Every structure is written in structure tokens, then in C-alpha cells.
mmCIF file of N, CA and C in Angstrom:
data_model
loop_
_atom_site.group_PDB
_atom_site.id
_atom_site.type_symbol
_atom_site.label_atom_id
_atom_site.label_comp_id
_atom_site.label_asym_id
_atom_site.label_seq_id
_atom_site.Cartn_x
_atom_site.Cartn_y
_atom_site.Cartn_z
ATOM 1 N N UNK A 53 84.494 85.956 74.494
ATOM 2 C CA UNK A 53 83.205 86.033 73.831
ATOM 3 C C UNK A 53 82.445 84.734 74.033
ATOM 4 N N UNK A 54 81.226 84.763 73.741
ATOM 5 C CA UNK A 54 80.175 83.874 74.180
ATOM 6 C C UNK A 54 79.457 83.514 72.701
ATOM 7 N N UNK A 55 79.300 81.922 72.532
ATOM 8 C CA UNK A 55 78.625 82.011 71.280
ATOM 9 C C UNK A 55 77.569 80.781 71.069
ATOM 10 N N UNK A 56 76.548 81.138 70.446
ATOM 11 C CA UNK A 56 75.463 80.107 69.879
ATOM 12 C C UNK A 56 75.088 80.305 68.903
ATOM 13 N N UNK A 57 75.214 78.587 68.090
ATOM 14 C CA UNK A 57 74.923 78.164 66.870
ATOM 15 C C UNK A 57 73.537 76.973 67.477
ATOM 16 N N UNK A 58 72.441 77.792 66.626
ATOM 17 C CA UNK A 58 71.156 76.949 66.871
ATOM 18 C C UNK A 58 70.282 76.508 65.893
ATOM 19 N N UNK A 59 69.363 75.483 65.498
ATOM 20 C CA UNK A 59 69.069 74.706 64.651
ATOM 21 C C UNK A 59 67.203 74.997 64.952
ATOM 22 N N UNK A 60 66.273 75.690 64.421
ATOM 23 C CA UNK A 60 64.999 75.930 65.037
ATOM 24 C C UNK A 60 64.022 75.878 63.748
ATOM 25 N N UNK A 61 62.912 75.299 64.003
ATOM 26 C CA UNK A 61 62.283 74.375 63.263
ATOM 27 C C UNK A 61 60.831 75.309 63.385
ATOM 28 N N UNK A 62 60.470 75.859 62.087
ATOM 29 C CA UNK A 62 59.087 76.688 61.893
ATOM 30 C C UNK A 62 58.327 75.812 61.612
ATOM 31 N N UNK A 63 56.913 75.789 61.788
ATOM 32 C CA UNK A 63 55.646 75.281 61.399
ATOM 33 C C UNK A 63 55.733 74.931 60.214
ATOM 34 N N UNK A 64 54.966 74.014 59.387
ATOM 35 C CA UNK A 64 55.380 74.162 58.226
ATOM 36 C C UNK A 64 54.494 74.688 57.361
ATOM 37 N N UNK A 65 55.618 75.595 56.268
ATOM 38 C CA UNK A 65 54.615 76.754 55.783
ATOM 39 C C UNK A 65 55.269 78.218 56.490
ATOM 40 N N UNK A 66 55.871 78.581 57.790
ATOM 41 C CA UNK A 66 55.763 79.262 58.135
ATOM 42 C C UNK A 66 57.489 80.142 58.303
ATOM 43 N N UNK A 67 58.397 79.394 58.039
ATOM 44 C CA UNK A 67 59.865 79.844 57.938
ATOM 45 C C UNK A 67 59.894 81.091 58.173
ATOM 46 N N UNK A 68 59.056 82.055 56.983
ATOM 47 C CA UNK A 68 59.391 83.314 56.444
ATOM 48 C C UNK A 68 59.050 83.988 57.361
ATOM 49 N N UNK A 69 57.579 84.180 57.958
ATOM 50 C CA UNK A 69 56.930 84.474 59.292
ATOM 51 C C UNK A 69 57.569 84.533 60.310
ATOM 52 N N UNK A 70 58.537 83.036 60.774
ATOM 53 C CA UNK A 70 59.287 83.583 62.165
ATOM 54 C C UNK A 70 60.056 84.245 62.123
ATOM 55 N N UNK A 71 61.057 84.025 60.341
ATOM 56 C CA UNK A 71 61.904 84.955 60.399
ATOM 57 C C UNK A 71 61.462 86.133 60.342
ATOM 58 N N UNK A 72 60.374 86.578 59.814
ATOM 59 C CA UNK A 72 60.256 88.466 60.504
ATOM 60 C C UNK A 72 60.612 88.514 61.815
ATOM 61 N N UNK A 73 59.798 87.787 62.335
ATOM 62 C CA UNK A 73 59.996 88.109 64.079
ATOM 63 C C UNK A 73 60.992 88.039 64.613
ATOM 64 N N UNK A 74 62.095 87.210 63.783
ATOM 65 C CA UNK A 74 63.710 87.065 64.501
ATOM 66 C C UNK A 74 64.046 88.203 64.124
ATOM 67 N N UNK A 75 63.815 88.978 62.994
ATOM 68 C CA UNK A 75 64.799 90.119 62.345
ATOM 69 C C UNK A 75 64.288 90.936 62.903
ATOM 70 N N UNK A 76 62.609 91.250 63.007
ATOM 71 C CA UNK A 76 62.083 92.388 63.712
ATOM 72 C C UNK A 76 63.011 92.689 65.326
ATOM 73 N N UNK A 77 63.169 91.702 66.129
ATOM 74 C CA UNK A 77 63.537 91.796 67.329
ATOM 75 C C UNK A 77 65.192 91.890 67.563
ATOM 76 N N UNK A 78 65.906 91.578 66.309
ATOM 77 C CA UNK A 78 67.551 91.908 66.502
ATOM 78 C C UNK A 78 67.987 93.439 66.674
ATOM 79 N N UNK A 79 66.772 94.345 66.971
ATOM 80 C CA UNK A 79 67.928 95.247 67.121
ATOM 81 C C UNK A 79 68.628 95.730 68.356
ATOM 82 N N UNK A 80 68.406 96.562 68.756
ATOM 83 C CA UNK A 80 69.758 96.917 70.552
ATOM 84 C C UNK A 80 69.691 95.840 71.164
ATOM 85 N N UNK A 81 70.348 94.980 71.027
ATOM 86 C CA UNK A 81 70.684 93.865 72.392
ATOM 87 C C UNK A 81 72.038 94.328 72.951
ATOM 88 N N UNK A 82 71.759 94.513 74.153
ATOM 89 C CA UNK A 82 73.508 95.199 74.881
ATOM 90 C C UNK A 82 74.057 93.893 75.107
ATOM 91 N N UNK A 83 75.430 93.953 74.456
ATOM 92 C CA UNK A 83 76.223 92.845 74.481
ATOM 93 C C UNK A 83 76.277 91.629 73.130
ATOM 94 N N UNK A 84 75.595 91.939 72.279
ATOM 95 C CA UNK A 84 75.439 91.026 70.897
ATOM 96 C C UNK A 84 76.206 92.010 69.967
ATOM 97 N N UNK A 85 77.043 90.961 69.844
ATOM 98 C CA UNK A 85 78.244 91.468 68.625
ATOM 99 C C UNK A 85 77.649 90.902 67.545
ATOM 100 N N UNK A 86 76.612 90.240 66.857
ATOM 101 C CA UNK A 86 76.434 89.588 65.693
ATOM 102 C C UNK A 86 75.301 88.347 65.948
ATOM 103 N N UNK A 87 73.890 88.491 65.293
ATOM 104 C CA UNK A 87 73.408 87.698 65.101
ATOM 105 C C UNK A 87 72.991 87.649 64.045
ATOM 106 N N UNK A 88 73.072 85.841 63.227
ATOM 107 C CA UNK A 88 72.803 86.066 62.058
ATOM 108 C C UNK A 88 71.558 85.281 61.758
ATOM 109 N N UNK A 89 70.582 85.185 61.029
ATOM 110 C CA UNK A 89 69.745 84.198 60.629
ATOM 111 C C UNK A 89 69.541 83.483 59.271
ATOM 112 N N UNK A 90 69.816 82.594 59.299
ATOM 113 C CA UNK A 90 70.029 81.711 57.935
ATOM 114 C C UNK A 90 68.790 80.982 57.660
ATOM 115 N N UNK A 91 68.523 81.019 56.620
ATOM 116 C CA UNK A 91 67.786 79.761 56.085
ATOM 117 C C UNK A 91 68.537 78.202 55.820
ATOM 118 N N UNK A 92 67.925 77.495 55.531
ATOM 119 C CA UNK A 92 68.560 75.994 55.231
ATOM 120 C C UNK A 92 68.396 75.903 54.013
ATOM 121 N N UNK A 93 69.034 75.968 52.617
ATOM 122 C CA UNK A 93 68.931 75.354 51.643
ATOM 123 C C UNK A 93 68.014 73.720 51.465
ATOM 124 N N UNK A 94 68.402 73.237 52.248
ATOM 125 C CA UNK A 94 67.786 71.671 52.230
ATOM 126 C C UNK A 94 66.393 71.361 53.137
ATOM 127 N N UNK A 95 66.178 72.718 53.812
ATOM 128 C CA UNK A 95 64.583 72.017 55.001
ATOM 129 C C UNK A 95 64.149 73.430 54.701
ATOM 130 N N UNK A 96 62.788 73.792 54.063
ATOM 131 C CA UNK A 96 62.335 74.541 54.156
ATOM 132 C C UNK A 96 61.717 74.963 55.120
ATOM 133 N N UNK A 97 61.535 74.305 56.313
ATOM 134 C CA UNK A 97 61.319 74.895 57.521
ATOM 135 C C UNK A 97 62.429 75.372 58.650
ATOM 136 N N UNK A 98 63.378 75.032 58.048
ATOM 137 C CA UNK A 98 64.601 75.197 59.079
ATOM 138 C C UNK A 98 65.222 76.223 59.002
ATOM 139 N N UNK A 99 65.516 77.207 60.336
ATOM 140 C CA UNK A 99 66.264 78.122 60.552
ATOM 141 C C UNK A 99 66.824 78.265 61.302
ATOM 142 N N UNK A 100 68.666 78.532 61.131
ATOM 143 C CA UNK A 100 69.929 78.487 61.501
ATOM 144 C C UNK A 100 69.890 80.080 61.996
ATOM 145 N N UNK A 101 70.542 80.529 63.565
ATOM 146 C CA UNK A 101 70.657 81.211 64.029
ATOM 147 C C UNK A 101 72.159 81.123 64.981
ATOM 148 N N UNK A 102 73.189 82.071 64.113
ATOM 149 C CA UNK A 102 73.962 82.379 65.054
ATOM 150 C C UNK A 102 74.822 83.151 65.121
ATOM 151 N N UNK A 103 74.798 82.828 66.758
ATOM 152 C CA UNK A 103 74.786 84.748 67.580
ATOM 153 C C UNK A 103 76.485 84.800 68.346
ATOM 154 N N UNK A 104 76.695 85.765 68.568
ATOM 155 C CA UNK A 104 78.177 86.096 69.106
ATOM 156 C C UNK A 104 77.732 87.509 70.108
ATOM 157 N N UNK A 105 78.065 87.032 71.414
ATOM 158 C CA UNK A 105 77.547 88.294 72.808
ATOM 159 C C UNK A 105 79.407 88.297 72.733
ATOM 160 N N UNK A 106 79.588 89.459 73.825
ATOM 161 C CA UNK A 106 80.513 89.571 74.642
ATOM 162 C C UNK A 106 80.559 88.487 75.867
ATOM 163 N N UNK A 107 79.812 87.816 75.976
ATOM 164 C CA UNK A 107 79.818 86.971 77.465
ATOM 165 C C UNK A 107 78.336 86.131 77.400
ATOM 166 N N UNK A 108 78.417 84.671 78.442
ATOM 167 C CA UNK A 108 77.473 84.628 78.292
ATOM 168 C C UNK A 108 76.139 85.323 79.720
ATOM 169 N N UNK A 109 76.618 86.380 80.242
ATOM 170 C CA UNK A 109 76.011 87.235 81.034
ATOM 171 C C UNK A 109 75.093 88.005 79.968
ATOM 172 N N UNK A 110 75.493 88.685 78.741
ATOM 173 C CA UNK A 110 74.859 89.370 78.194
ATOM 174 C C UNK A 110 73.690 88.774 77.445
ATOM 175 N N UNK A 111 74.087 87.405 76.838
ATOM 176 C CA UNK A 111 73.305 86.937 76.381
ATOM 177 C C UNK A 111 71.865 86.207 77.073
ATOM 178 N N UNK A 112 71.860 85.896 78.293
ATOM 179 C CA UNK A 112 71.367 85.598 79.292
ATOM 180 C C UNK A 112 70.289 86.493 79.480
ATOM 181 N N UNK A 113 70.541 88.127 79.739
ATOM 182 C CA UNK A 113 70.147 89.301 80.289
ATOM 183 C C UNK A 113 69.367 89.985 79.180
ATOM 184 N N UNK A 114 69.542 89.220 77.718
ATOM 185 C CA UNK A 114 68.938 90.142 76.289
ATOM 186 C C UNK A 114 67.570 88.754 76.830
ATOM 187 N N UNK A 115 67.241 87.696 77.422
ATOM 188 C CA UNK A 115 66.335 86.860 76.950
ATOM 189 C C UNK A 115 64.998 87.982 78.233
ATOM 190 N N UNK A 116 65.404 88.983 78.822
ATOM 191 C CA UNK A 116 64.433 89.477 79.546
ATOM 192 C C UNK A 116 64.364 90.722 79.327
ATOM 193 N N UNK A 117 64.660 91.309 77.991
ATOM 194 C CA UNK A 117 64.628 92.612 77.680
ATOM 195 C C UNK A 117 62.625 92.072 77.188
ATOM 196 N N UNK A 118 61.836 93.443 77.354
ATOM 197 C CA UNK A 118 60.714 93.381 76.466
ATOM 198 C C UNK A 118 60.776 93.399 75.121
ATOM 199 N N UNK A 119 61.380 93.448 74.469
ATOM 200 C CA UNK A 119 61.061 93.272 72.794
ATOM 201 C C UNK A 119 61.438 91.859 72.117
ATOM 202 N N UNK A 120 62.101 91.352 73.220
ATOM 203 C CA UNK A 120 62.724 89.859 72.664
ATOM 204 C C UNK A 120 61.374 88.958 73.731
ATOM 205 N N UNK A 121 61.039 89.131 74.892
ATOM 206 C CA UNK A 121 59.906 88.883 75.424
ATOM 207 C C UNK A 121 58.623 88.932 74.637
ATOM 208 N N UNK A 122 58.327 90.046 73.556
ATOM 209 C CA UNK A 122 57.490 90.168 73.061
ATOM 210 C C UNK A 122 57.426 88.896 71.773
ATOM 211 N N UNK A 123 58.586 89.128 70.995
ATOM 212 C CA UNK A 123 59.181 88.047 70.381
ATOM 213 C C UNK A 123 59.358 86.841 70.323
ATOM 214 N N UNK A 124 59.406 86.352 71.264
ATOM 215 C CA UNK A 124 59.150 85.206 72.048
ATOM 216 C C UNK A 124 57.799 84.359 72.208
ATOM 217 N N UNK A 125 56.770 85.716 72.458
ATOM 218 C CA UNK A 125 55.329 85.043 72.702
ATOM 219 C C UNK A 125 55.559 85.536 71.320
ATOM 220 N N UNK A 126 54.949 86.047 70.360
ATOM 221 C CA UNK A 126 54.956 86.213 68.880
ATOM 222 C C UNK A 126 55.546 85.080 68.213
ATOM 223 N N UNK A 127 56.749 84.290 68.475
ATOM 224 C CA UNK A 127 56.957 83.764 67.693
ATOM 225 C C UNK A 127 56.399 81.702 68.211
ATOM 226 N N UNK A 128 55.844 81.765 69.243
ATOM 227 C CA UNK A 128 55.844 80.778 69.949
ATOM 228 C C UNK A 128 54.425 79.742 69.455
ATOM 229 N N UNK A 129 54.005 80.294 68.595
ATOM 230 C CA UNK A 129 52.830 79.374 67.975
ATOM 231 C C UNK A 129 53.290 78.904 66.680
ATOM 232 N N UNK A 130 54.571 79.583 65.984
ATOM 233 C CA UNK A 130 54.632 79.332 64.618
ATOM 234 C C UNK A 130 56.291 78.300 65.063
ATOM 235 N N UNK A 131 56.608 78.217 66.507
ATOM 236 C CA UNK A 131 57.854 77.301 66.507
ATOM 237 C C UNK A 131 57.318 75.820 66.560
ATOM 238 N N UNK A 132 58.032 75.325 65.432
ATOM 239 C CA UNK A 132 57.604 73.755 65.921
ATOM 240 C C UNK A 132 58.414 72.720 66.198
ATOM 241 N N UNK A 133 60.038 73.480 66.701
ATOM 242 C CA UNK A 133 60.533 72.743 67.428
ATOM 243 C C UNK A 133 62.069 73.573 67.023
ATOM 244 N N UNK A 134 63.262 72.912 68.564
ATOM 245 C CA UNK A 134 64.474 73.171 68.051
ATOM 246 C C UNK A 134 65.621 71.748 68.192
ATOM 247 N N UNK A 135 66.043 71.797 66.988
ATOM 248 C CA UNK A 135 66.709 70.589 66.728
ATOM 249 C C UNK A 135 67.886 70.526 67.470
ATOM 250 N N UNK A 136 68.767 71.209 68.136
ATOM 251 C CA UNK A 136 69.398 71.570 68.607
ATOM 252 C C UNK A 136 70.763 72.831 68.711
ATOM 253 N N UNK A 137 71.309 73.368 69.878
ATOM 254 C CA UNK A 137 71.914 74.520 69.870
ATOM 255 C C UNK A 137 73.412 74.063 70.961
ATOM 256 N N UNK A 138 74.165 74.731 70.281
ATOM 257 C CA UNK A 138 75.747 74.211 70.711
ATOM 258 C C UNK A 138 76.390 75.991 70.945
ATOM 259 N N UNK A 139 76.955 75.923 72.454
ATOM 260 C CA UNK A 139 77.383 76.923 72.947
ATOM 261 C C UNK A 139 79.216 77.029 72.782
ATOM 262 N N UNK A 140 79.701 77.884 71.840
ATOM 263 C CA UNK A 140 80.786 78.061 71.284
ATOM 264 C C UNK A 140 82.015 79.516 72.286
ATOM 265 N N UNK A 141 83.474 79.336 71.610
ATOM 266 C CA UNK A 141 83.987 80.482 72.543
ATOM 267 C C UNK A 141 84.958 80.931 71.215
ATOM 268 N N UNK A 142 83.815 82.063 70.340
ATOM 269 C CA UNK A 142 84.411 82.522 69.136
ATOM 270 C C UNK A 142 85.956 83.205 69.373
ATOM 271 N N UNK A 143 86.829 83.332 68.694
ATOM 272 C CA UNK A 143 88.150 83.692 69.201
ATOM 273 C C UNK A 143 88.426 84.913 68.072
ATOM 274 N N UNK A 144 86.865 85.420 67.365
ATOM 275 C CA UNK A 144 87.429 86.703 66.291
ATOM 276 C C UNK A 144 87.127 86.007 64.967
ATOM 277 N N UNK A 145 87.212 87.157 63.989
ATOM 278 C CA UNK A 145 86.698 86.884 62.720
ATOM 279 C C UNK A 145 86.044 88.198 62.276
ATOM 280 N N UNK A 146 85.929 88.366 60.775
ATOM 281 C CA UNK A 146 85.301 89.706 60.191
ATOM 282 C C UNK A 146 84.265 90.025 60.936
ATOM 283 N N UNK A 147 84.500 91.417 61.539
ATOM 284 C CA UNK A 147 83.689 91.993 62.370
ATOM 285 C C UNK A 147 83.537 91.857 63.620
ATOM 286 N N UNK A 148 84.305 90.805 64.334
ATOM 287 C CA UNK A 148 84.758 90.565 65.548
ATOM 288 C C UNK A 148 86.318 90.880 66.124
ATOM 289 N N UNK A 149 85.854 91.300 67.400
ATOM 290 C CA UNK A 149 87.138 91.386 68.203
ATOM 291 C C UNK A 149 87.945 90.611 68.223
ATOM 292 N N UNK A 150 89.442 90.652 68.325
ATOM 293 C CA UNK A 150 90.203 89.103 68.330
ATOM 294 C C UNK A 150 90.592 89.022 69.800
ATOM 295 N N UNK A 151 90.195 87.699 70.814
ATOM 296 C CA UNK A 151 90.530 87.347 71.830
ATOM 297 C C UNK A 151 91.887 86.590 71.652
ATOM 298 N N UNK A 152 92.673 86.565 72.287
ATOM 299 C CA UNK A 152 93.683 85.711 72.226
ATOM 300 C C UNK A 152 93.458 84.549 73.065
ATOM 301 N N UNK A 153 94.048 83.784 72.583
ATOM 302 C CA UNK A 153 93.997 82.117 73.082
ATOM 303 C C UNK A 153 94.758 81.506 73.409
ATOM 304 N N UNK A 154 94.742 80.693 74.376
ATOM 305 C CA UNK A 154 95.629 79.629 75.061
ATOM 306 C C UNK A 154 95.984 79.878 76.389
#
């Protein structure tokens, strides 16, 4: 499995707004086992996003579907930045497959 934990920074004022557009656009992605979107308790502009594909082929291949394209320009005036995103190799957990390791 393929995974990203990302750190993305709304306008300020505008959190709630992108998050429609993140939630509006999560649905059929072929190959996304789980994306989640969090708020930050401590930055009211900050929103925590993270996702679990089967690979990172799938995840790659969802950034040129049209509805996440659409999403993208939609959400691209209200982003005002990303603090950063760290690419993970989930090994299972509630609601995930268990890969074995080592």
C-alpha cells in the first residue's frame, strides 16, 4: 500500500469551504482505500489529509481523473499554502488490508 499524510493551509476564513471541495470530490477514486480529512484543533486554517491507495500508481492516476481536476481548479484560489506532505507504506489497520512485512 501507498500512503500520504499532508498538512494544507486554507485562506484565512476559508477551512470549511475547501473542505467541501475535498469531501465533494472523495468519491470513486480507483485504488483509494481511505481518505480522511481532519481539521486542526490548534490552526483554524489548517487541514490534515490522509489518504491510503493500493499503490502509488493509483494514486498518481486519481490526480487526472475529471472530478478531482475539477477540484483542483475549485479549490485553488481558497489554498494558501501546503505545509508539508510525507509519503508512508501503511502495513494495515481498521479497515485496511494487512500487508505483511519484512
Amino acid at each position: 500500500m501507498y500512503g500520504l499524510i499532508g498538512k494544507m493551509r486554507a485562506a484565512r476564513g476559508q477551512r470549511d469551504s475547501m473542505m467541501d471541495v475535498l469531501l465533494a470530490s472523495t468519491g470513486a477514486m480507483p485504488g483509494c482505500l481511505s481518505y480522511i480529512i481532519a481539521t486542526d484543533p490548534a490552526d483554524a486554517d489548517a487541514i490534515w489529509v490522509t489518504e491510503v491507495w493500493t499503490d502509488q500508481a493509483s494514486h498518481k492516476a486519481s490526480l487526472q481523473l475529471p472530478e478531482v481536476q475539477a477540484a483542483i481548479a475549485k479549490a485553488r484560489p481558497i489554498i494558501a499554502g501546503f505545509e508539508f506532505q510525507v509519503e508512508t507504506r501503511p502495513v494495515g489497520g481498521f479497515g485496511l488490508p494487512a500487508v505483511k512485512t519484512g
